[in-house]
């Protein structure tokens, strides 16, 4: 089973995405701050993290660096509701993202991007 960490300061968005992923057999924890996400990652290994770029106190780029230090094998998809797609693609790529999404999130698109990012790594068994 895949284990995903969803991080966005929009609580309703991450709670809804986690529920929809769970209905499709993907286990997802969610956090609304970078600090909360780091606490989850300190006690559990995730295959992938979906990170909002713009969050208060700790943005997705800074959080990605910290999560990568804890779990170098973790894959990352960045999420944003701001900026042009071209600017975002360049920024996400430079930050080491495996993919990106622009809000609003389509659940089928998210699942396709998760599957693409994880297709080359074995999934943990629990």
Coordinates of C-alpha atoms in Angstrom, one line a residue:
X1 CA 0.0 0.0 0.0
X2 CA 1.2 3.5 -0.8
X3 CA 1.7 6.0 2.0
X4 CA 1.2 9.6 1.1
X5 CA 1.7 12.8 3.2
X6 CA -0.5 15.7 2.1
X7 CA 0.5 19.2 3.3
X8 CA -1.5 22.3 2.7
X9 CA -2.7 25.1 4.9
X10 CA -6.2 24.6 3.5
X11 CA -7.5 21.9 6.0
X12 CA -10.6 21.1 4.0
X13 CA -8.6 20.4 0.8
X14 CA -6.1 18.0 2.4
X15 CA -8.8 16.3 4.5
X16 CA -11.0 15.8 1.4
X17 CA -8.0 14.6 -0.7
X18 CA -7.0 12.1 2.0
X19 CA -10.5 10.7 2.2
X20 CA -10.7 10.3 -1.6
X21 CA -7.3 8.7 -1.8
X22 CA -8.2 6.3 1.0
X23 CA -11.3 5.2 -1.0
X24 CA -8.9 4.3 -3.8
X25 CA -6.6 2.2 -1.5
X26 CA -4.0 4.9 -1.0
X27 CA -3.2 5.6 2.7
X28 CA -2.8 9.3 3.3
X29 CA -2.0 11.4 6.4
X30 CA -2.5 15.1 6.2
X31 CA -1.0 18.2 7.9
X32 CA -1.7 21.9 7.6
X33 CA 1.7 23.2 8.6
X34 CA 5.3 22.3 7.8
X35 CA 6.0 21.6 11.5
X36 CA 3.1 19.2 11.7
X37 CA 4.3 17.4 8.5
X38 CA 7.8 17.0 10.0
X39 CA 6.4 15.5 13.1
X40 CA 4.6 12.9 11.0
X41 CA 7.7 12.2 9.0
X42 CA 9.8 11.8 12.1
X43 CA 7.7 8.7 13.1
X44 CA 6.7 7.3 9.8
X45 CA 8.1 6.7 6.3
X46 CA 6.1 8.0 3.3
X47 CA 6.5 7.1 -0.3
X48 CA 5.5 10.6 -1.5
X49 CA 4.6 14.0 -0.2
X50 CA 2.2 16.4 -1.8
X51 CA 3.3 19.9 -0.7
X52 CA 1.7 23.3 -1.1
X53 CA 4.3 25.8 -2.2
X54 CA 2.8 28.8 -0.3
X55 CA 2.1 28.1 3.4
X56 CA 2.6 30.3 6.4
X57 CA 5.9 30.0 8.4
X58 CA 7.3 27.2 6.3
X59 CA 6.6 26.9 2.6
X60 CA 6.7 23.8 0.5
X61 CA 10.2 24.4 -0.9
X62 CA 11.8 24.6 2.6
X63 CA 9.7 21.7 3.8
X64 CA 10.8 19.6 0.9
X65 CA 14.4 20.1 1.8
X66 CA 13.8 19.0 5.4
X67 CA 11.7 16.0 4.4
X68 CA 14.3 15.0 1.9
X69 CA 17.0 15.1 4.6
X70 CA 14.9 12.7 6.7
X71 CA 13.8 10.5 3.9
X72 CA 16.0 10.8 0.7
X73 CA 13.9 8.2 -1.1
X74 CA 10.7 10.2 -0.7
X75 CA 9.1 11.5 -3.9
X76 CA 7.6 15.0 -4.1
X77 CA 4.7 16.6 -5.9
X78 CA 4.3 20.4 -5.5
X79 CA 0.9 22.0 -5.4
X80 CA 0.0 25.7 -6.0
X81 CA -2.9 27.9 -6.6
X82 CA -0.7 30.8 -7.8
X83 CA 1.4 31.8 -10.8
X84 CA 1.6 30.6 -14.3
X85 CA 2.0 26.9 -15.2
X86 CA 5.3 27.7 -17.1
X87 CA 6.8 29.5 -14.1
X88 CA 5.7 26.8 -11.7
X89 CA 7.1 24.0 -13.9
X90 CA 10.5 25.7 -13.9
X91 CA 10.4 26.3 -10.2
X92 CA 9.2 22.8 -9.2
X93 CA 11.8 21.2 -11.4
X94 CA 14.6 23.3 -9.9
X95 CA 13.4 22.4 -6.4
X96 CA 13.6 18.7 -7.2
X97 CA 9.9 18.0 -7.6
X98 CA 8.9 14.8 -9.3
X99 CA 5.7 16.5 -10.6
X100 CA 3.4 19.4 -9.9
X101 CA -0.3 20.2 -9.7
X102 CA -2.2 23.5 -10.0
X103 CA -5.3 23.9 -7.9
X104 CA -8.1 23.0 -8.0
X105 CA -7.0 19.4 -7.8
X106 CA -8.6 16.7 -9.9
X107 CA -8.4 13.5 -8.0
X108 CA -7.8 11.4 -11.1
X109 CA -5.0 13.7 -12.2
X110 CA -3.5 13.5 -8.7
X111 CA -3.6 9.6 -8.7
X112 CA -2.0 9.5 -12.1
X113 CA 0.8 11.8 -11.0
X114 CA 1.3 9.8 -7.8
X115 CA 1.4 6.5 -9.8
X116 CA 3.9 8.0 -12.2
X117 CA 6.2 9.3 -9.5
X118 CA 6.1 6.0 -7.6
X119 CA 6.3 3.6 -10.5
X120 CA 10.1 3.0 -10.1
X121 CA 10.2 2.4 -6.3
X122 CA 8.9 -0.6 -4.4
X123 CA 5.9 0.1 -2.1
X124 CA 6.2 -0.6 1.6
X125 CA 4.1 -3.4 3.0
X126 CA 1.9 -2.7 6.1

